[in-house]
Tab-separated table of C-alpha atoms in Angstrom:
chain	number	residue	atom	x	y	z
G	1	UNK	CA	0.000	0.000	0.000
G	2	UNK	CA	2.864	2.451	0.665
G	3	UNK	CA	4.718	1.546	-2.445
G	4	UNK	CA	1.294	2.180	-4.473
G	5	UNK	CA	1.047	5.090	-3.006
G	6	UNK	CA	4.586	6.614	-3.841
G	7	UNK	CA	6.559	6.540	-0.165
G	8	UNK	CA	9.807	5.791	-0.656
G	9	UNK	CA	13.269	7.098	-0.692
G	10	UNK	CA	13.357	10.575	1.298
G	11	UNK	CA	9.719	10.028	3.171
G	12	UNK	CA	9.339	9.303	6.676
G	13	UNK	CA	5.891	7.511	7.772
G	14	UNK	CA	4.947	7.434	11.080
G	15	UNK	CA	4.340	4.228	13.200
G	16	UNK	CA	3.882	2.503	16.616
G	17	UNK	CA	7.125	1.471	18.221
G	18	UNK	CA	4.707	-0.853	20.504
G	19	UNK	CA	4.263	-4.107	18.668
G	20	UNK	CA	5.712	-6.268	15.890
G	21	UNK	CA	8.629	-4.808	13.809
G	22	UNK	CA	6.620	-6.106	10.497
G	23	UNK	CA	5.681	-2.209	10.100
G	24	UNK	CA	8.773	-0.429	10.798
G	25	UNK	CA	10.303	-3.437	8.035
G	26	UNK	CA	8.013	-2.842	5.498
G	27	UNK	CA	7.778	1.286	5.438
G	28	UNK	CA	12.274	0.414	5.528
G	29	UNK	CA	11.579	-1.665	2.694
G	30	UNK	CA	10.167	1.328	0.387
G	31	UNK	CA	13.283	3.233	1.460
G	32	UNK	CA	11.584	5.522	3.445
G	33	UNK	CA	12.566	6.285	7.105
G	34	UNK	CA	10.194	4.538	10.308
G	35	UNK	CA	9.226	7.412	12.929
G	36	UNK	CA	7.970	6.320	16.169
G	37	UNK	CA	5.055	7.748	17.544
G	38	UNK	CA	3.844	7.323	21.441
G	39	UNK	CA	0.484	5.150	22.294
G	40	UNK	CA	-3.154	5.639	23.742
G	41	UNK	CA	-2.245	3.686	27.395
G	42	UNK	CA	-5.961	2.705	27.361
G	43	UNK	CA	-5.999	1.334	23.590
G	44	UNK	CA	-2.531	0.586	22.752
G	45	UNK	CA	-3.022	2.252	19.409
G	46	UNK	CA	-1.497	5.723	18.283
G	47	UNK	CA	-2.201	8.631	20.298
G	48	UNK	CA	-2.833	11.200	17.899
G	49	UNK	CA	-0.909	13.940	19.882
G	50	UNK	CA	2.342	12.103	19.946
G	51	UNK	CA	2.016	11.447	15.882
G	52	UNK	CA	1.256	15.356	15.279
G	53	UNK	CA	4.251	16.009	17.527
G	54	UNK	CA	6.271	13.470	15.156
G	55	UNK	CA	5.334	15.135	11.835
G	56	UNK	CA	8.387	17.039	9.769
G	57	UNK	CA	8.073	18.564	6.092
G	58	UNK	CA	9.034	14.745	4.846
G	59	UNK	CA	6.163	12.849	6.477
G	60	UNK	CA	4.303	10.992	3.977
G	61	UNK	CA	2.157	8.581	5.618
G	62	UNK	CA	0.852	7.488	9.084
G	63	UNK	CA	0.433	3.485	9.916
G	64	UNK	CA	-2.128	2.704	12.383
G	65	UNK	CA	-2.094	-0.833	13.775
G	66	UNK	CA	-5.197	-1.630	16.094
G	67	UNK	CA	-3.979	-3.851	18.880
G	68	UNK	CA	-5.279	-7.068	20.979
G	69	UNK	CA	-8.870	-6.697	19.196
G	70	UNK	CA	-9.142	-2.906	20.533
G	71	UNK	CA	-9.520	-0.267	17.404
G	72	UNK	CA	-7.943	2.741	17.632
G	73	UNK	CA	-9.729	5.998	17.606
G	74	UNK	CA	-9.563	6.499	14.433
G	75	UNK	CA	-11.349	10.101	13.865
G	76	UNK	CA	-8.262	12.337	15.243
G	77	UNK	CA	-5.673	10.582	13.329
G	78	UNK	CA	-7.524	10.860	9.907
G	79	UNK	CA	-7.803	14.792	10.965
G	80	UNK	CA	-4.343	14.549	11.000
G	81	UNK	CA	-4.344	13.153	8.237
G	82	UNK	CA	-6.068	15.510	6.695
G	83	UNK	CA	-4.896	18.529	7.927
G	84	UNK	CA	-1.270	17.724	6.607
G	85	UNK	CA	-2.211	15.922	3.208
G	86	UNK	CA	-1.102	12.753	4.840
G	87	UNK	CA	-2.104	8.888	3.728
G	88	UNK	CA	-3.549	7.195	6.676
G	89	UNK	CA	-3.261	3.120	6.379
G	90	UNK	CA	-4.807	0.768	8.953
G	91	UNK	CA	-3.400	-2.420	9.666
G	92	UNK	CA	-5.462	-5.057	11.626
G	93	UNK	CA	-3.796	-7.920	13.709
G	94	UNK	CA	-5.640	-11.762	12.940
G	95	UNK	CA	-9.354	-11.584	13.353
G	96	UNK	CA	-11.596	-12.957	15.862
G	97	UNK	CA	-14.254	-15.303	14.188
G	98	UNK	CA	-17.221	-13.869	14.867
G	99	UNK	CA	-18.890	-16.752	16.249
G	100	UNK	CA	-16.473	-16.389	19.003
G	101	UNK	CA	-16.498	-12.995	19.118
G	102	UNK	CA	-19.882	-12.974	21.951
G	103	UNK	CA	-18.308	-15.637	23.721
G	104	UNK	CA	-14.800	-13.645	24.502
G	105	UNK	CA	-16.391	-10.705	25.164
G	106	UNK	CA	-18.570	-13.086	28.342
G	107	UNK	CA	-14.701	-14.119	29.358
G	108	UNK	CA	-13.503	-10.778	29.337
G	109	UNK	CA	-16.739	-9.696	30.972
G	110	UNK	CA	-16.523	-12.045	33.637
G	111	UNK	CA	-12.400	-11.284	34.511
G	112	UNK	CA	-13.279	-7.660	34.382
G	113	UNK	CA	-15.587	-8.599	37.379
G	114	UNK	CA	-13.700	-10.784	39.269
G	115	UNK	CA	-10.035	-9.753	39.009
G	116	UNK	CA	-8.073	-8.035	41.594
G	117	UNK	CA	-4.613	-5.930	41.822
G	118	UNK	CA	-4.373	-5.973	38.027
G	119	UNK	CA	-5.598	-3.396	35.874
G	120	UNK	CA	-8.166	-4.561	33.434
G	121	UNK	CA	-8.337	-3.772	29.558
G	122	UNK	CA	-10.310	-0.985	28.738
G	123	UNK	CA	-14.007	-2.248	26.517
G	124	UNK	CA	-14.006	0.330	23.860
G	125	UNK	CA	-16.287	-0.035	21.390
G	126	UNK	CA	-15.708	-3.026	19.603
G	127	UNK	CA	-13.409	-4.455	21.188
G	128	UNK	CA	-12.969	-8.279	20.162
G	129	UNK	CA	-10.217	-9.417	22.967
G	130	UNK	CA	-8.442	-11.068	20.327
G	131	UNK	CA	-5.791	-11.114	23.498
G	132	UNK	CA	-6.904	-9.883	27.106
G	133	UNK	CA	-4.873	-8.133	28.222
G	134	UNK	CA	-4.269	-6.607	31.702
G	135	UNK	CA	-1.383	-4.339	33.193
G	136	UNK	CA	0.722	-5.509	36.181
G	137	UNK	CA	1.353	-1.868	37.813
G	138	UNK	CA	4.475	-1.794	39.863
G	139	UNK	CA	8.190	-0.246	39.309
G	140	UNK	CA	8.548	-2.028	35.933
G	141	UNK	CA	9.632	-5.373	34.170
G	142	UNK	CA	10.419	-7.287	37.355
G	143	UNK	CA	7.200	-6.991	39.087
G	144	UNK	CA	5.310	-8.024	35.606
G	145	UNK	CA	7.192	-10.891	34.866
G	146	UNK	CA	7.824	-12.187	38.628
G	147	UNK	CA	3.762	-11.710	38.393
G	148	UNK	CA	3.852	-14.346	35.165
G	149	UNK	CA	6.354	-16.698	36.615
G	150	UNK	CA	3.821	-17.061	39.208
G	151	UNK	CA	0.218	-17.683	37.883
G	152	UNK	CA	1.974	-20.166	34.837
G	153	UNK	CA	3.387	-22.102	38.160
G	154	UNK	CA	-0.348	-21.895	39.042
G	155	UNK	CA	-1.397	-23.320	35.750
G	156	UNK	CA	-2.393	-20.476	34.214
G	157	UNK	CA	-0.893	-19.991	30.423
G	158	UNK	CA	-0.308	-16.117	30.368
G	159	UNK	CA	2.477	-14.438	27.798
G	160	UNK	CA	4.097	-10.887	27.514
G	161	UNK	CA	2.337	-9.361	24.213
G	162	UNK	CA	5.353	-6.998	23.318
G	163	UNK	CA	8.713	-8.255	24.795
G	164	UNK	CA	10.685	-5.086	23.971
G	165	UNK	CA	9.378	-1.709	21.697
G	166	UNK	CA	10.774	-1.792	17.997
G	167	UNK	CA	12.962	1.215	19.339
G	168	UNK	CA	14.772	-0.498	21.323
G	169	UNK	CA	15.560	-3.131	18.689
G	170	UNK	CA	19.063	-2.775	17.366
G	171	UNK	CA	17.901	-2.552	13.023
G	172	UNK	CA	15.723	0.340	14.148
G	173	UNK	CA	17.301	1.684	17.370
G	174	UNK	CA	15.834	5.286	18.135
G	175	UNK	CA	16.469	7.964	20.988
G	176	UNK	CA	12.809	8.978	21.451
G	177	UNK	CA	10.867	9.664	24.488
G	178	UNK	CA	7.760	7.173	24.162
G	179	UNK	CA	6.981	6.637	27.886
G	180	UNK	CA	3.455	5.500	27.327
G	181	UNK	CA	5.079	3.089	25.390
G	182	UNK	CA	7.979	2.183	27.444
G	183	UNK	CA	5.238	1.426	30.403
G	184	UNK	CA	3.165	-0.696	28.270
G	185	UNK	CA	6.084	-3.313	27.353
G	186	UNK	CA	7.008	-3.329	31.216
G	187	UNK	CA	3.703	-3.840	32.333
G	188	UNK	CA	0.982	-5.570	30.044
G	189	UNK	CA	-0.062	-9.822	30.527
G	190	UNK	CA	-2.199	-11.626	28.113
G	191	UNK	CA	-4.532	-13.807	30.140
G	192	UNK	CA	-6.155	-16.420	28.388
G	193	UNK	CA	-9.931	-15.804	27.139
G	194	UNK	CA	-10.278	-18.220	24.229
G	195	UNK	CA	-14.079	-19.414	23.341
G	196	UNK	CA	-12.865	-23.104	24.729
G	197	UNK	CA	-12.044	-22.342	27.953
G	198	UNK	CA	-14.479	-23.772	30.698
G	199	UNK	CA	-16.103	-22.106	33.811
G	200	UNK	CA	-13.388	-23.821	35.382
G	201	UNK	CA	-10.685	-22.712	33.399
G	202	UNK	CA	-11.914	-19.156	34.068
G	203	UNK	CA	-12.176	-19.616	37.753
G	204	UNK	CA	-8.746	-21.092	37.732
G	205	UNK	CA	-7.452	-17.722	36.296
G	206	UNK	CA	-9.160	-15.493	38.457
G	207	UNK	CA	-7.916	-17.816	41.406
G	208	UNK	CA	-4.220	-17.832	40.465
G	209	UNK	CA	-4.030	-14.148	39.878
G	210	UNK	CA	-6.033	-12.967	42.817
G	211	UNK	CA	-3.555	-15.105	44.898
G	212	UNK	CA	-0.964	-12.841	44.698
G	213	UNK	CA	-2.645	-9.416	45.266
G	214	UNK	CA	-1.551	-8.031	41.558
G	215	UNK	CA	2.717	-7.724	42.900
G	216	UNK	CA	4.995	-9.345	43.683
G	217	UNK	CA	8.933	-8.312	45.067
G	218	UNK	CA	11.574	-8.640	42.546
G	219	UNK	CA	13.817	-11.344	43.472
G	220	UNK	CA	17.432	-9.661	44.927
């Protein structure tokens, strides 16, 4: 879509440093330059003040890539768009088929209730919890992942979404300030909330998470 647009050599498109690097690697493979832009803490998606803040005379094109089933807000970043002659793309992670659709959103519903000392994903409108995904809040990485280590010896299958921002990634190393960003990577779980799992299952989640009152002490 970028190449059949005309980005290329000497453009600079803005994208989300919180994700997969498949973005940053294709608007690279045009030959045009990957600018980072900050996140939306409650959708994961660009915040629209953090791309404006981005944009130089060589910006071309903005990516938007709506994240764990929650859509972006997508009416200030086509102003944007439209304010600087700029092509707005959206890319989508995998789908949720929509016969499952209904019975995530119950899961989702029913963690949202029960959970304690994690915060919960934000519903949005439309959101398909593709992944669930809740924050760990504490002083960073070592809380979070102590957290993990945890419910999975619980039997709880959980996983870190984003292991590190593509700006911290050596190919496409930046210095940028992205905090919102930053505390995302340290901080987010996905908890499971698949269409198969059981009453059970789901009290077995709750259970193991509410065990630990949401922290847990880095190990010294």
């Amino acid at each position: 879509m970028l190449r059949a647009a005309g980005v290329g050599v000497g453009d600079e498109v803005v994208v989300p440093s919180f994700g997969n690097v498949e973005v940053a690697e294709a608007v690279a493979l045009t030959g045009a330059l990957p600018v980072f832009a900050d996140i939306d803490p409650a959708t994961y998606c660009l915040d629209a003040s953090s791309v404006e803040a981005t944009l130089t005379e060589r910006t071309a094109a903005v990516v938007v890539v709506h994240r764990f089933g929650r859509p972006a807000e997508m009416g200030p970043l086509h102003g944007i768009g439209r304010r600087h002659g700029l092509l707005v793309l959206e890319e989508r992670e995998s789908e949720v088929p929509y016969d499952e659709m209904a019975q995530r959103r119950q899961r989702a519903a029913y963690l949202d209730g029960k959970l304690r000392g994690v915060r919960t994903p934000d519903w949005g409108q439309g959101h398909s919890y593709q992944q669930y995904v809740v924050r760990v809040p504490g002083n960073g990485r070592p809380d979070r992942d102590a957290f993990a280590r945890a419910v999975r010896a619980r039997g709880v299958e959980c996983r870190v979404p984003v292991k590190a921002p593509v700006h911290r990634m050596p190919h496409f190393r930046r210095c940028v300030s992205l905090p919102e960003t930053e505390r995302a990577a340290d901080e987010t779980l996905a908890l499971p909330v698949e269409a198969a799992l059981t009453k059970r299952d789901m009290q077995r989640i709750v259970s193991a998470c509410n065990a630990l009152g949401g922290l847990l002490q880095p190990a010294l």
